[in-house]
Amino acid sequence: MQKLYANQLPAHLNSSLAPCYLLFGDEPLQKLEAIDAIRAAAKQQGYAERISLTADAQFDWQELSNELQAMSLFAERRLIELELAQQKLSPAANEQLKALPQQLHSDIILLIHGDRSHSEVSKLAWFKQLQTNAVQVPIYPLDERQSQQWLRDRARLLQLQLSSDALTLLQQHCAGNLLAARQELEKLALANMPQPLDANALNTFLADYSNFTVFQLVDVILQGQADDALHRLHRLCQQDTEPVIIAWQLQKEILQLRQLQLAIQLQQNPNDLYKSMAIWPKRQPLYQAALKRLSLNWLDYLLQELAAFDRLYKSGQLSNAEVALAHLVTLFIKPVPKVFSLQQQASYD
């Protein structure tokens, strides 16, 4: 089975078409654009009729078999799209999918897609049985480096000139939401604003569509990026993320850093700890950066502040949880003078 990432698909479609495409992942824009690209290529190469089917709980799988076996009165070749709308398929549905390799023929392109992760679906028996006939296109969320490259390429495609600070600002405002990023770039292209655009000009134009997870917040905290961290915290709070979830993740990271810092002080090799904590080599530089900033004593102080946050929050004594979390994030990023502490507030109350 040939495996192509979303950015490799256009080159493949320009040269040939496979009888079947398996497209899975939960990043909506890349998925939508990949499906559109397959549709356009199929139409250009004579697959003029498109049949769209959705396999939900009420789906009649005989309908798919009928479409695969039927010849169209209006077009010799067809594109049949099957969306797997359920997270878990019934045994009968799995058996129907296993039979697909025998039903494919040269007058049909079959596109099967869904929101389940590629890694999950690729383990299923029916998926493996299509491997000699299909091209698989896994759709993964972009990391920060890939996201910035995507923005740069898309801006160039739209003949937009963005300064490096404008690109960074756009990435912050649309992080985790490529659909919003595409919309903003398309609006910028239509606005005919003076170019090149810098961050100041862009800031007056943008709305904040960024969408983050707690883990993405932790990444920039470990790196010591204060502005990004506070921006991500604010967006998480706007997304109604429970403050205790954020505080719990901060505590987890501090405890891990404390173990690592203690190992360094005892002149032990931290690699075994990295392995036991499932901190893989790609993420280790984040922790190494934090360890250079945060002493063992400061990490102990952070744990005390987190404990005070927990007491105040659970007793309903925090008037603004986001401000208290911002205080904790700031302390995590860089040791600062102890002019204010949650412990003092807890003792006063």
Coordinates of C-alpha atoms in Angstrom, one line a residue:
M1 CA 0.0 0.0 0.0
Q2 CA 1.3 3.4 -0.9
K3 CA 1.3 6.0 1.9
L4 CA 1.1 9.7 1.1
Y5 CA 0.9 12.6 3.4
A6 CA -1.6 15.4 2.6
N7 CA 1.1 17.7 1.1
Q8 CA 2.3 14.8 -1.2
L9 CA -1.1 14.0 -2.6
P10 CA -1.3 16.7 -5.3
A11 CA 1.8 15.4 -7.1
H12 CA 0.5 11.9 -7.0
L13 CA -2.9 12.9 -8.5
N14 CA -1.1 14.8 -11.3
S15 CA 0.5 11.6 -12.4
S16 CA -1.9 8.7 -11.7
L17 CA -5.1 7.7 -9.9
A18 CA -5.4 4.6 -7.6
P19 CA -8.5 2.5 -7.6
C20 CA -9.0 3.2 -3.9
Y21 CA -8.1 6.0 -1.4
L22 CA -8.2 5.6 2.4
L23 CA -8.2 9.0 4.1
F24 CA -8.5 9.2 7.9
G25 CA -7.7 11.8 10.5
D26 CA -9.4 14.6 12.5
E27 CA -7.8 17.7 11.1
P28 CA -10.7 19.1 9.1
L29 CA -9.0 21.4 6.6
Q30 CA -6.3 19.0 5.3
K31 CA -9.0 16.3 5.1
L32 CA -11.4 18.6 3.2
E33 CA -8.7 19.8 0.7
A34 CA -7.5 16.2 0.1
I35 CA -11.0 15.0 -0.7
D36 CA -11.5 18.0 -3.0
A37 CA -8.2 17.3 -4.7
I38 CA -9.2 13.6 -5.4
R39 CA -12.6 14.8 -6.7
A40 CA -11.0 17.3 -9.1
A41 CA -8.4 14.8 -10.4
A42 CA -11.1 12.1 -10.8
K43 CA -13.3 14.4 -12.8
Q44 CA -10.4 15.6 -15.0
Q45 CA -9.6 12.0 -15.9
G46 CA -13.1 11.1 -16.9
Y47 CA -14.7 9.9 -13.6
A48 CA -17.6 12.3 -14.2
E49 CA -20.2 11.0 -11.8
R50 CA -19.8 11.2 -8.0
I51 CA -21.7 9.1 -5.6
S52 CA -21.5 10.1 -1.9
L53 CA -22.6 7.6 0.8
T54 CA -22.5 7.9 4.6
A55 CA -22.2 4.7 6.7
D56 CA -24.0 5.6 9.8
A57 CA -26.0 3.3 12.2
Q58 CA -28.9 3.0 9.7
F59 CA -26.7 2.5 6.5
D60 CA -27.7 -0.3 4.2
W61 CA -24.4 -1.9 3.1
Q62 CA -26.1 -3.5 0.1
E63 CA -26.4 0.1 -1.3
L64 CA -22.6 0.2 -1.5
S65 CA -22.4 -3.2 -3.2
N66 CA -25.1 -2.1 -5.7
E67 CA -23.2 1.1 -6.6
L68 CA -19.9 -0.8 -7.0
Q69 CA -21.6 -3.3 -9.4
A70 CA -23.9 -0.9 -11.3
M71 CA -22.9 0.8 -14.6
S72 CA -24.0 4.4 -14.9
L73 CA -26.2 5.4 -17.8
F74 CA -24.6 8.8 -18.1
A75 CA -20.9 8.2 -17.4
E76 CA -18.7 5.1 -17.8
R77 CA -16.6 5.9 -14.8
R78 CA -17.5 7.1 -11.3
L79 CA -16.1 8.2 -8.0
I80 CA -17.8 6.6 -5.1
E81 CA -17.2 8.2 -1.7
L82 CA -17.9 6.3 1.5
E83 CA -17.8 8.2 4.8
L84 CA -17.4 6.0 7.9
A85 CA -19.4 8.2 10.3
Q86 CA -19.3 5.8 13.2
Q87 CA -16.4 5.4 15.6
K88 CA -17.0 1.7 15.9
L89 CA -18.3 -0.5 13.1
S90 CA -20.6 -3.5 13.6
P91 CA -19.2 -7.0 12.7
A92 CA -21.5 -7.0 9.6
A93 CA -20.0 -3.7 8.4
N94 CA -16.5 -5.0 8.9
E95 CA -17.3 -8.1 6.8
Q96 CA -18.7 -5.9 4.0
L97 CA -15.6 -3.8 4.0
K98 CA -13.4 -6.9 3.9
A99 CA -15.2 -7.9 0.6
L100 CA -14.3 -4.6 -1.1
P101 CA -11.0 -5.7 -2.8
Q102 CA -13.0 -8.2 -4.9
Q103 CA -15.6 -5.5 -5.9
L104 CA -13.2 -2.9 -7.2
H105 CA -12.7 -2.4 -11.0
S106 CA -11.2 0.1 -13.4
D107 CA -14.4 2.1 -14.0
I108 CA -14.6 3.1 -10.3
I109 CA -12.5 5.0 -7.8
L110 CA -13.5 4.3 -4.2
L111 CA -12.7 6.9 -1.6
I112 CA -13.2 5.8 2.0
H113 CA -12.8 8.5 4.7
G114 CA -13.6 9.3 8.3
D115 CA -12.6 11.2 11.4
R116 CA -11.0 8.3 13.3
S117 CA -7.2 8.5 13.6
H118 CA -5.2 6.8 10.9
S119 CA -3.2 4.8 13.5
E120 CA -6.5 3.3 14.8
V121 CA -8.0 2.4 11.5
S122 CA -4.8 1.0 9.9
K123 CA -4.9 -1.8 12.4
L124 CA -8.3 -3.1 11.3
A125 CA -8.5 -6.2 9.1
W126 CA -10.5 -4.6 6.3
F127 CA -8.0 -1.8 6.0
K128 CA -5.1 -4.2 5.7
Q129 CA -7.0 -6.2 3.0
L130 CA -7.2 -3.1 0.8
Q131 CA -3.4 -2.5 1.0
T132 CA -2.6 -3.8 -2.5
N133 CA -5.3 -1.7 -4.1
A134 CA -5.3 1.5 -2.1
V135 CA -3.4 4.7 -1.4
Q136 CA -3.6 5.7 2.3
V137 CA -3.6 9.4 3.2
P138 CA -3.1 9.9 7.0
I139 CA -4.2 13.3 8.2
Y140 CA -2.3 14.6 11.2
P141 CA -2.6 17.9 13.0
L142 CA 0.4 20.1 12.2
D143 CA 3.0 20.9 14.8
E144 CA 4.2 24.5 15.2
R145 CA 7.0 24.3 12.7
Q146 CA 4.7 22.6 10.1
S147 CA 2.0 25.1 10.8
Q148 CA 4.2 28.0 10.2
Q149 CA 5.5 26.5 6.9
W150 CA 1.9 25.8 5.9
L151 CA 1.0 29.5 6.5
R152 CA 4.0 30.6 4.6
D153 CA 3.2 28.4 1.6
R154 CA -0.5 29.4 1.6
A155 CA 0.3 33.1 1.8
R156 CA 2.7 32.7 -1.1
L157 CA 0.0 30.9 -3.1
L158 CA -2.3 33.9 -2.5
Q159 CA 0.5 36.3 -3.4
L160 CA 0.6 37.7 0.1
Q161 CA 3.8 39.1 1.6
L162 CA 3.9 38.6 5.4
S163 CA 6.8 39.7 7.6
S164 CA 8.1 37.1 10.0
D165 CA 6.4 38.8 12.9
A166 CA 3.1 38.9 11.0
L167 CA 3.5 35.1 10.3
T168 CA 4.1 34.5 14.0
L169 CA 1.0 36.6 15.0
L170 CA -1.2 34.8 12.5
Q171 CA 0.0 31.5 13.8
Q172 CA -0.9 32.5 17.4
H173 CA -4.3 33.7 16.4
C174 CA -5.2 30.7 14.4
A175 CA -3.2 28.0 16.2
G176 CA -4.9 24.6 15.9
N177 CA -7.5 25.9 13.4
L178 CA -6.3 25.7 9.8
L179 CA -9.8 26.5 8.5
A180 CA -9.7 29.8 10.3
A181 CA -6.1 30.5 9.0
R182 CA -7.2 29.8 5.5
Q183 CA -10.2 32.1 5.8
E184 CA -8.0 34.9 7.3
L185 CA -5.5 34.6 4.5
E186 CA -8.2 34.6 1.8
K187 CA -9.8 37.7 3.4
L188 CA -6.3 39.4 3.5
A189 CA -5.9 38.6 -0.2
L190 CA -9.2 40.2 -1.0
A191 CA -8.6 43.3 1.2
N192 CA -5.7 44.5 -1.0
M193 CA -3.8 45.9 2.0
P194 CA -0.4 47.5 1.5
Q195 CA 2.4 44.8 1.4
P196 CA 4.5 43.5 2.9
L197 CA 2.2 43.2 5.9
D198 CA 3.8 43.5 9.4
A199 CA 2.3 42.4 12.7
N200 CA 0.9 45.9 13.5
A201 CA -1.1 46.0 10.3
L202 CA -2.2 42.4 10.7
N203 CA -3.3 42.9 14.3
T204 CA -6.0 45.3 13.3
F205 CA -7.4 42.8 10.9
L206 CA -7.4 39.6 12.8
A207 CA -9.9 37.8 15.0
D208 CA -8.5 35.2 17.5
Y209 CA -9.5 31.8 16.3
S210 CA -6.8 29.8 18.1
N211 CA -7.6 26.5 19.6
F212 CA -5.2 24.9 22.1
T213 CA -4.9 21.8 24.3
V214 CA -3.4 21.9 27.8
F215 CA -0.5 19.9 26.5
Q216 CA 0.3 22.7 24.0
L217 CA 0.2 25.2 26.9
V218 CA 2.7 23.1 28.7
D219 CA 5.1 23.0 25.7
V220 CA 5.5 26.8 25.6
I221 CA 5.7 27.0 29.4
L222 CA 8.6 24.5 29.4
Q223 CA 10.3 26.6 26.7
G224 CA 9.9 29.7 28.8
Q225 CA 7.8 31.6 26.2
A226 CA 5.8 33.9 28.4
D227 CA 3.7 35.7 25.8
D228 CA 2.6 32.5 24.0
A229 CA 1.9 30.8 27.3
L230 CA -0.4 33.5 28.6
H231 CA -2.1 33.7 25.2
R232 CA -2.8 30.0 25.2
L233 CA -3.9 30.0 28.8
H234 CA -6.4 32.8 27.9
R235 CA -7.8 30.9 25.0
L236 CA -8.1 27.7 27.1
C237 CA -10.1 29.6 29.7
Q238 CA -12.3 31.1 26.9
Q239 CA -12.9 27.5 25.7
D240 CA -14.2 26.7 29.2
T241 CA -11.4 24.3 30.1
E242 CA -11.7 23.4 33.7
P243 CA -9.1 25.3 35.8
V244 CA -8.4 22.1 37.8
I245 CA -7.4 20.3 34.7
I246 CA -4.8 23.0 33.9
A247 CA -3.5 23.1 37.4
W248 CA -3.3 19.3 37.5
Q249 CA -1.2 19.2 34.4
L250 CA 1.1 22.0 35.8
Q251 CA 1.6 19.9 38.9
K252 CA 2.4 16.8 36.9
E253 CA 5.1 18.7 35.0
I254 CA 6.6 20.2 38.1
L255 CA 6.8 16.9 39.8
Q256 CA 8.6 15.4 36.8
L257 CA 11.0 18.4 36.7
R258 CA 11.7 18.0 40.4
Q259 CA 12.6 14.4 39.9
L260 CA 15.0 15.3 37.1
Q261 CA 16.5 18.2 39.0
L262 CA 17.1 16.0 42.0
A263 CA 18.8 13.4 39.8
I264 CA 21.1 16.1 38.3
Q265 CA 22.0 17.3 41.8
L266 CA 22.9 13.7 42.8
Q267 CA 25.0 13.5 39.6
Q268 CA 22.8 10.7 38.2
N269 CA 22.1 10.1 34.5
P270 CA 18.6 11.5 33.8
N271 CA 18.1 9.3 30.7
D272 CA 16.6 6.5 32.7
L273 CA 14.2 8.9 34.3
Y274 CA 13.2 10.3 30.9
K275 CA 12.4 6.8 29.8
S276 CA 10.4 5.9 32.8
M277 CA 8.4 9.2 32.5
A278 CA 7.8 8.5 28.8
I279 CA 9.6 11.7 27.8
W280 CA 10.9 10.8 24.4
P281 CA 14.0 12.4 22.8
K282 CA 12.0 14.9 20.8
R283 CA 10.5 16.4 23.9
Q284 CA 13.6 16.2 26.2
P285 CA 15.0 19.6 25.1
L286 CA 11.8 21.3 26.5
Y287 CA 12.5 19.8 29.9
Q288 CA 16.2 20.6 29.7
A289 CA 15.4 24.3 29.0
A290 CA 13.1 24.4 32.0
L291 CA 15.7 22.7 34.3
K292 CA 18.2 25.5 33.5
R293 CA 15.7 28.1 34.7
L294 CA 14.1 26.4 37.7
S295 CA 16.0 25.3 40.8
L296 CA 14.8 22.5 43.1
N297 CA 13.8 25.1 45.7
W298 CA 11.8 27.1 43.2
L299 CA 10.0 23.9 42.1
D300 CA 9.1 23.2 45.7
Y301 CA 7.7 26.8 46.0
L302 CA 5.6 26.2 42.9
L303 CA 4.1 23.0 44.4
Q304 CA 3.2 25.0 47.5
E305 CA 1.5 27.7 45.3
L306 CA -0.4 25.0 43.4
A307 CA -1.6 23.5 46.6
A308 CA -2.8 26.9 47.7
F309 CA -4.6 27.3 44.3
D310 CA -6.3 24.0 44.8
R311 CA -7.6 24.9 48.3
L312 CA -8.8 28.4 47.2
Y313 CA -10.5 27.1 44.1
K314 CA -12.3 24.2 45.7
S315 CA -13.5 26.4 48.5
G316 CA -14.9 29.0 46.1
Q317 CA -12.5 31.7 47.4
L318 CA -11.0 32.6 44.0
S319 CA -12.7 35.5 42.3
N320 CA -10.8 35.0 39.1
A321 CA -9.3 31.6 38.4
E322 CA -7.7 32.7 35.1
V323 CA -5.7 35.4 37.0
A324 CA -4.5 32.9 39.5
L325 CA -3.5 30.4 36.8
A326 CA -1.7 33.2 35.0
H327 CA 0.2 33.8 38.2
L328 CA 1.2 30.1 38.4
V329 CA 2.2 30.1 34.7
T330 CA 4.4 33.1 35.2
L331 CA 6.1 31.5 38.2
F332 CA 6.7 28.4 36.1
I333 CA 8.3 30.3 33.3
K334 CA 10.7 32.4 35.4
P335 CA 11.5 32.8 39.1
V336 CA 10.3 36.3 40.1
P337 CA 10.3 38.2 43.4
K338 CA 7.7 36.8 45.8
V339 CA 5.7 40.0 46.2
F340 CA 2.4 38.1 45.9
S341 CA 1.6 34.5 46.7
L342 CA -1.6 32.4 46.7
Q343 CA -0.4 30.9 50.0
Q344 CA -0.7 34.4 51.6
Q345 CA -4.2 34.8 50.2
A346 CA -5.2 31.4 51.5
S347 CA -3.9 32.2 55.0
Y348 CA -5.7 35.6 55.0
D349 CA -9.0 33.9 54.0

